[in-house]
């Protein structure tokens, strides 16, 4: 594991004995009771578990939105568990790519501006970055809609903008929270195909889901129960798309865009 | 990170709700315009007051005679003389070294009529007996002809000088010069030798010196007045009868310089009250002191008006805060997204501050613009009323007709900067509240 923040470590993330307690009025809720796992670079992990299993808590910790009560979370050479609020913001801007269930695009910004937001908070907005954002929009098939507002896009299109946004800062991993939860089955396929393509290109993806169908596309599955890891294994019969299928799906998606364009 | 982009973003967010932003701006701009307007009105009022006092003459001291109230049941035969006397006037003139000159004045309410048209209704006016220096001291200028001369005084001539308004009323279609004016009550004729330029009324100062309206005056040599009318005035109205005896109604004393005025006034007061310190039939008025008082009053007026205007600005600020609090709640989700994507607390604070500052700056600018055009607005409004609602115009109080607002130059930067400060102050709390939100909670917000 490299301690340098310049080059990416072999491990995208390393979690050791992570605990999180919430103190309510009369009792302490132990949401996570010592969770440990590594996420190597290029991995595609699905985190599953019933409600109350600590899944959301783990997601918040992985996303650096919250600090653990105990244990360590190494992201690059840095232990995120010890960081200040401002430092955590910096980490979120530079090392994590968020994809949310409800897309979470900013309404008053255009497609390309939405993609740029993490760069804006890193203070790295320039002509170069605009070019990169434009390329990413093209990569997810929205090259023709750079100036559109989120409300002018369909759910699948919005989610693709969100994925482009999650890639703009070259993150250590993409953290997808029920990324297909609001989408129909066709669009779900589309997004999962996009994820696989990104993973094939070497991107690390951590995906929280409660759908087995969706989880089946990952390489590895981690199941939580009562704040502990109960299953952590490679998926043997992983569902994958062939290169042709990916081609087909993305072409269809782009065709759908074209049709919209003409309306 | 208050970059250009932050500002653009802020403006975009504001334009997302144009109506809401416009109403918020309205609150601030009324406040700013209010500050400028109220201060301009205050300045206009006090300048007008100062001008009126200055018209009395800063180097003058005025002694007025005051008629004592009629004692109930007192016999009319035991009428005593009241007011400042000719002897006192001479004493002042000859014994006080700082006195430049003294102008005697004796005023009588009279009816006038043009002798060439005796069927006309007599016009109520004021007969003023005075010396030639009167014109100089009260800054009256003859528009045509001349003022009373010392020769007129010496010969007790029956000549008169009439004020512009009275001249128009008495001689609607003729040239008044060399024409006779008839006083039906005194059965006397006077020949017009001059017509004066119009002159504004002077300030009303306390009970002793009412606002002096010079528009219906006729001036005659005081010597002529004494020779023809004496010192006794008898008024007969239906069933009532009154007598009064007085030599002078006023003397105006001109002093060498304004600096000598307070000291000289003390000496004059002492001289007049030498025998009776409790004397009630005279009043010594010092315009110089009144001017000093007026300047102090001006300051108070400014503070009071400024305070009222500041309240309206604060109300505008509360409006901003109210809107921003609503906006913050409404945009909780966006705040969560921005925090998740790497926005620091300070980024969020700045983002909302930029919006409030934009609102208050725009409101401030519009307010300043509207403030600056205020004097023209007043003129325009007056003209509109005069043209389209003449009756209403006639009923307006004098102040509404004559007041000219004077923009206080300092009020413009003052009002503007207060509006910006208020924008920041009232925007700070909502902005900090936005920044304090837990990103996890904010993201979950629907």
mmCIF file of C-alpha atoms in Angstrom, chain A residues 34-230:
data_model
loop_
_atom_site.group_PDB
_atom_site.id
_atom_site.type_symbol
_atom_site.label_atom_id
_atom_site.label_comp_id
_atom_site.label_asym_id
_atom_site.label_seq_id
_atom_site.Cartn_x
_atom_site.Cartn_y
_atom_site.Cartn_z
ATOM 1 C CA UNK A 34 -16.623 -3.942 13.926
ATOM 2 C CA UNK A 35 -16.631 -4.240 10.155
ATOM 3 C CA UNK A 36 -13.429 -5.063 8.268
ATOM 4 C CA UNK A 37 -12.791 -5.572 4.574
ATOM 5 C CA UNK A 38 -10.504 -4.395 1.809
ATOM 6 C CA UNK A 39 -11.574 -3.072 -1.552
ATOM 7 C CA UNK A 40 -8.778 -3.659 -4.055
ATOM 8 C CA UNK A 41 -8.525 -1.409 -7.048
ATOM 9 C CA UNK A 42 -10.715 -2.533 -9.906
ATOM 10 C CA UNK A 43 -13.109 -4.404 -7.649
ATOM 11 C CA UNK A 44 -16.901 -4.340 -8.109
ATOM 12 C CA UNK A 45 -18.539 -4.858 -4.734
ATOM 13 C CA UNK A 46 -22.223 -5.135 -3.924
ATOM 14 C CA UNK A 47 -23.132 -4.439 -0.317
ATOM 15 C CA UNK A 48 -26.436 -5.981 0.727
ATOM 16 C CA UNK A 49 -28.418 -6.421 3.839
ATOM 17 C CA UNK A 50 -31.906 -5.964 5.274
ATOM 18 C CA UNK A 51 -32.957 -2.642 6.744
ATOM 19 C CA UNK A 52 -31.365 -2.070 10.129
ATOM 20 C CA UNK A 53 -28.339 -4.085 9.137
ATOM 21 C CA UNK A 54 -26.077 -1.047 9.191
ATOM 22 C CA UNK A 55 -25.974 -0.807 5.420
ATOM 23 C CA UNK A 56 -26.766 2.921 5.311
ATOM 24 C CA UNK A 57 -24.371 3.646 8.134
ATOM 25 C CA UNK A 58 -21.593 1.886 6.278
ATOM 26 C CA UNK A 59 -22.483 3.770 3.123
ATOM 27 C CA UNK A 60 -22.260 7.112 4.936
ATOM 28 C CA UNK A 61 -18.877 6.137 6.367
ATOM 29 C CA UNK A 62 -17.579 4.954 3.000
ATOM 30 C CA UNK A 63 -18.801 8.215 1.493
ATOM 31 C CA UNK A 64 -16.952 10.197 4.158
ATOM 32 C CA UNK A 65 -20.218 11.865 5.090
ATOM 33 C CA UNK A 66 -19.809 10.691 8.668
ATOM 34 C CA UNK A 67 -17.042 9.700 11.053
ATOM 35 C CA UNK A 68 -16.857 6.296 12.718
ATOM 36 C CA UNK A 69 -16.917 5.813 16.465
ATOM 37 C CA UNK A 70 -13.968 3.454 16.264
ATOM 38 C CA UNK A 71 -11.729 1.630 13.842
ATOM 39 C CA UNK A 72 -9.998 2.974 10.773
ATOM 40 C CA UNK A 73 -10.915 3.714 7.188
ATOM 41 C CA UNK A 74 -7.846 4.134 5.032
ATOM 42 C CA UNK A 75 -8.459 5.969 1.810
ATOM 43 C CA UNK A 76 -5.149 6.365 0.049
ATOM 44 C CA UNK A 77 -2.618 6.943 2.788
ATOM 45 C CA UNK A 78 -5.030 8.805 5.012
ATOM 46 C CA UNK A 79 -7.186 7.621 7.860
ATOM 47 C CA UNK A 80 -10.480 9.288 7.137
ATOM 48 C CA UNK A 81 -11.744 8.465 10.613
ATOM 49 C CA UNK A 82 -9.581 11.202 12.130
ATOM 50 C CA UNK A 83 -10.330 14.035 9.736
ATOM 51 C CA UNK A 84 -11.971 17.397 10.303
ATOM 52 C CA UNK A 85 -15.173 18.388 8.565
ATOM 53 C CA UNK A 86 -13.396 20.555 5.989
ATOM 54 C CA UNK A 87 -10.850 17.805 5.259
ATOM 55 C CA UNK A 88 -13.681 15.334 4.743
ATOM 56 C CA UNK A 89 -15.239 17.734 2.245
ATOM 57 C CA UNK A 90 -11.948 17.821 0.398
ATOM 58 C CA UNK A 91 -11.769 14.022 0.370
ATOM 59 C CA UNK A 92 -15.323 13.738 -0.947
ATOM 60 C CA UNK A 93 -14.553 16.207 -3.705
ATOM 61 C CA UNK A 94 -11.327 14.520 -4.820
ATOM 62 C CA UNK A 95 -11.531 10.785 -4.044
ATOM 63 C CA UNK A 96 -15.152 9.635 -4.053
ATOM 64 C CA UNK A 97 -17.653 9.447 -6.899
ATOM 65 C CA UNK A 98 -21.231 9.487 -5.642
ATOM 66 C CA UNK A 99 -24.163 8.021 -7.552
ATOM 67 C CA UNK A 100 -27.478 8.334 -5.709
ATOM 68 C CA UNK A 101 -30.818 6.645 -6.059
ATOM 69 C CA UNK A 102 -32.592 9.910 -6.883
ATOM 70 C CA UNK A 103 -29.802 11.212 -9.159
ATOM 71 C CA UNK A 104 -29.356 14.346 -7.044
ATOM 72 C CA UNK A 105 -28.526 16.730 -9.821
ATOM 73 C CA UNK A 106 -28.678 20.459 -9.103
ATOM 74 C CA UNK A 107 -31.761 21.894 -10.771
ATOM 75 C CA UNK A 108 -30.411 25.296 -11.765
ATOM 76 C CA UNK A 109 -27.290 23.878 -13.431
ATOM 77 C CA UNK A 110 -26.945 22.464 -16.932
ATOM 78 C CA UNK A 111 -25.715 18.931 -17.694
ATOM 79 C CA UNK A 112 -22.095 19.941 -18.120
ATOM 80 C CA UNK A 113 -22.185 22.263 -15.099
ATOM 81 C CA UNK A 114 -23.578 19.447 -12.967
ATOM 82 C CA UNK A 115 -20.726 17.213 -14.045
ATOM 83 C CA UNK A 116 -18.249 19.922 -13.032
ATOM 84 C CA UNK A 117 -19.491 20.431 -9.475
ATOM 85 C CA UNK A 118 -16.815 18.278 -7.710
ATOM 86 C CA UNK A 119 -14.099 20.095 -9.661
ATOM 87 C CA UNK A 120 -15.611 23.403 -8.600
ATOM 88 C CA UNK A 121 -15.212 22.456 -4.963
ATOM 89 C CA UNK A 122 -11.670 21.278 -5.612
ATOM 90 C CA UNK A 123 -10.942 24.679 -7.118
ATOM 91 C CA UNK A 124 -9.914 23.051 -10.361
ATOM 92 C CA UNK A 125 -12.300 24.609 -12.823
ATOM 93 C CA UNK A 126 -10.643 25.658 -16.031
ATOM 94 C CA UNK A 127 -10.861 25.175 -19.770
ATOM 95 C CA UNK A 128 -9.192 21.782 -19.429
ATOM 96 C CA UNK A 129 -11.784 20.589 -16.933
ATOM 97 C CA UNK A 130 -14.630 21.827 -19.111
ATOM 98 C CA UNK A 131 -13.245 19.713 -21.903
ATOM 99 C CA UNK A 132 -13.104 16.683 -19.620
ATOM 100 C CA UNK A 133 -16.674 17.213 -18.434
ATOM 101 C CA UNK A 134 -17.829 17.495 -22.025
ATOM 102 C CA UNK A 135 -16.033 14.251 -22.914
ATOM 103 C CA UNK A 136 -17.624 12.461 -19.975
ATOM 104 C CA UNK A 137 -21.060 13.689 -21.036
ATOM 105 C CA UNK A 138 -20.312 12.277 -24.485
ATOM 106 C CA UNK A 139 -19.133 9.018 -22.971
ATOM 107 C CA UNK A 140 -22.490 8.498 -21.194
ATOM 108 C CA UNK A 141 -24.302 9.428 -24.403
ATOM 109 C CA UNK A 142 -25.371 12.958 -23.532
ATOM 110 C CA UNK A 143 -22.935 14.841 -25.729
ATOM 111 C CA UNK A 144 -25.843 16.506 -27.515
ATOM 112 C CA UNK A 145 -27.431 17.796 -24.312
ATOM 113 C CA UNK A 146 -24.707 19.680 -22.532
ATOM 114 C CA UNK A 147 -26.857 22.731 -21.987
ATOM 115 C CA UNK A 148 -29.997 20.921 -20.862
ATOM 116 C CA UNK A 149 -31.383 21.237 -17.371
ATOM 117 C CA UNK A 150 -32.004 18.093 -15.289
ATOM 118 C CA UNK A 151 -35.778 18.586 -15.524
ATOM 119 C CA UNK A 152 -35.508 18.283 -19.305
ATOM 120 C CA UNK A 153 -33.989 14.794 -19.003
ATOM 121 C CA UNK A 154 -35.473 11.361 -18.343
ATOM 122 C CA UNK A 155 -34.559 9.394 -15.218
ATOM 123 C CA UNK A 156 -32.047 7.230 -17.051
ATOM 124 C CA UNK A 157 -30.445 10.246 -18.644
ATOM 125 C CA UNK A 158 -30.214 12.012 -15.301
ATOM 126 C CA UNK A 159 -28.577 8.972 -13.764
ATOM 127 C CA UNK A 160 -26.048 8.897 -16.599
ATOM 128 C CA UNK A 161 -25.241 12.556 -15.909
ATOM 129 C CA UNK A 162 -24.740 11.583 -12.261
ATOM 130 C CA UNK A 163 -22.387 8.787 -13.312
ATOM 131 C CA UNK A 164 -20.433 11.185 -15.505
ATOM 132 C CA UNK A 165 -20.237 13.514 -12.502
ATOM 133 C CA UNK A 166 -18.940 10.687 -10.306
ATOM 134 C CA UNK A 167 -16.085 10.129 -12.757
ATOM 135 C CA UNK A 168 -14.993 13.725 -13.244
ATOM 136 C CA UNK A 169 -12.639 13.789 -10.262
ATOM 137 C CA UNK A 170 -11.038 10.425 -11.103
ATOM 138 C CA UNK A 171 -12.163 8.943 -7.769
ATOM 139 C CA UNK A 172 -10.709 6.036 -5.802
ATOM 140 C CA UNK A 173 -14.078 4.370 -6.082
ATOM 141 C CA UNK A 174 -17.601 5.022 -7.282
ATOM 142 C CA UNK A 175 -20.091 4.744 -4.453
ATOM 143 C CA UNK A 176 -23.503 3.875 -5.846
ATOM 144 C CA UNK A 177 -26.448 3.981 -3.463
ATOM 145 C CA UNK A 178 -29.418 2.064 -4.941
ATOM 146 C CA UNK A 179 -28.422 3.639 -8.238
ATOM 147 C CA UNK A 180 -31.105 1.747 -10.180
ATOM 148 C CA UNK A 181 -33.819 1.974 -7.514
ATOM 149 C CA UNK A 182 -35.827 4.616 -9.324
ATOM 150 C CA UNK A 183 -35.437 3.184 -12.817
ATOM 151 C CA UNK A 184 -37.434 0.746 -14.928
ATOM 152 C CA UNK A 185 -35.925 -2.550 -15.973
ATOM 153 C CA UNK A 186 -34.713 -1.368 -19.388
ATOM 154 C CA UNK A 187 -32.991 1.672 -17.962
ATOM 155 C CA UNK A 188 -31.624 -0.452 -15.112
ATOM 156 C CA UNK A 189 -29.943 -2.671 -17.710
ATOM 157 C CA UNK A 190 -28.556 0.425 -19.322
ATOM 158 C CA UNK A 191 -26.997 1.713 -16.103
ATOM 159 C CA UNK A 192 -25.667 -1.703 -15.094
ATOM 160 C CA UNK A 193 -24.090 -2.076 -18.546
ATOM 161 C CA UNK A 194 -22.463 1.312 -18.063
ATOM 162 C CA UNK A 195 -21.154 0.252 -14.632
ATOM 163 C CA UNK A 196 -19.708 -2.941 -16.099
ATOM 164 C CA UNK A 197 -18.032 -1.008 -18.851
ATOM 165 C CA UNK A 198 -16.486 1.372 -16.309
ATOM 166 C CA UNK A 199 -15.382 -1.578 -14.192
ATOM 167 C CA UNK A 200 -13.883 -3.278 -17.219
ATOM 168 C CA UNK A 201 -11.930 -0.080 -17.819
ATOM 169 C CA UNK A 202 -10.490 -0.434 -14.333
ATOM 170 C CA UNK A 203 -12.844 1.661 -12.191
ATOM 171 C CA UNK A 204 -13.583 0.464 -8.675
ATOM 172 C CA UNK A 205 -17.285 0.347 -7.860
ATOM 173 C CA UNK A 206 -18.984 -0.085 -4.495
ATOM 174 C CA UNK A 207 -22.703 -0.552 -4.899
ATOM 175 C CA UNK A 208 -25.290 -0.653 -2.142
ATOM 176 C CA UNK A 209 -28.468 -2.423 -3.198
ATOM 177 C CA UNK A 210 -31.242 -4.576 -1.881
ATOM 178 C CA UNK A 211 -32.017 -6.194 -5.239
ATOM 179 C CA UNK A 212 -30.363 -9.545 -5.859
ATOM 180 C CA UNK A 213 -30.811 -9.026 -9.596
ATOM 181 C CA UNK A 214 -28.673 -5.922 -9.457
ATOM 182 C CA UNK A 215 -26.143 -7.346 -7.009
ATOM 183 C CA UNK A 216 -25.638 -10.305 -9.325
ATOM 184 C CA UNK A 217 -23.750 -8.002 -11.723
ATOM 185 C CA UNK A 218 -20.997 -7.326 -9.179
ATOM 186 C CA UNK A 219 -17.837 -9.389 -8.772
ATOM 187 C CA UNK A 220 -18.108 -9.685 -5.031
ATOM 188 C CA UNK A 221 -20.847 -9.504 -2.444
ATOM 189 C CA UNK A 222 -20.730 -8.330 1.162
ATOM 190 C CA UNK A 223 -23.781 -9.082 3.273
ATOM 191 C CA UNK A 224 -24.386 -7.226 6.492
ATOM 192 C CA UNK A 225 -26.577 -8.239 9.368
ATOM 193 C CA UNK A 226 -26.962 -6.497 12.701
ATOM 194 C CA UNK A 227 -23.956 -4.342 12.049
ATOM 195 C CA UNK A 228 -21.598 -7.163 11.174
ATOM 196 C CA UNK A 229 -20.328 -8.675 7.955
ATOM 197 C CA UNK A 230 -21.924 -12.127 7.586
#
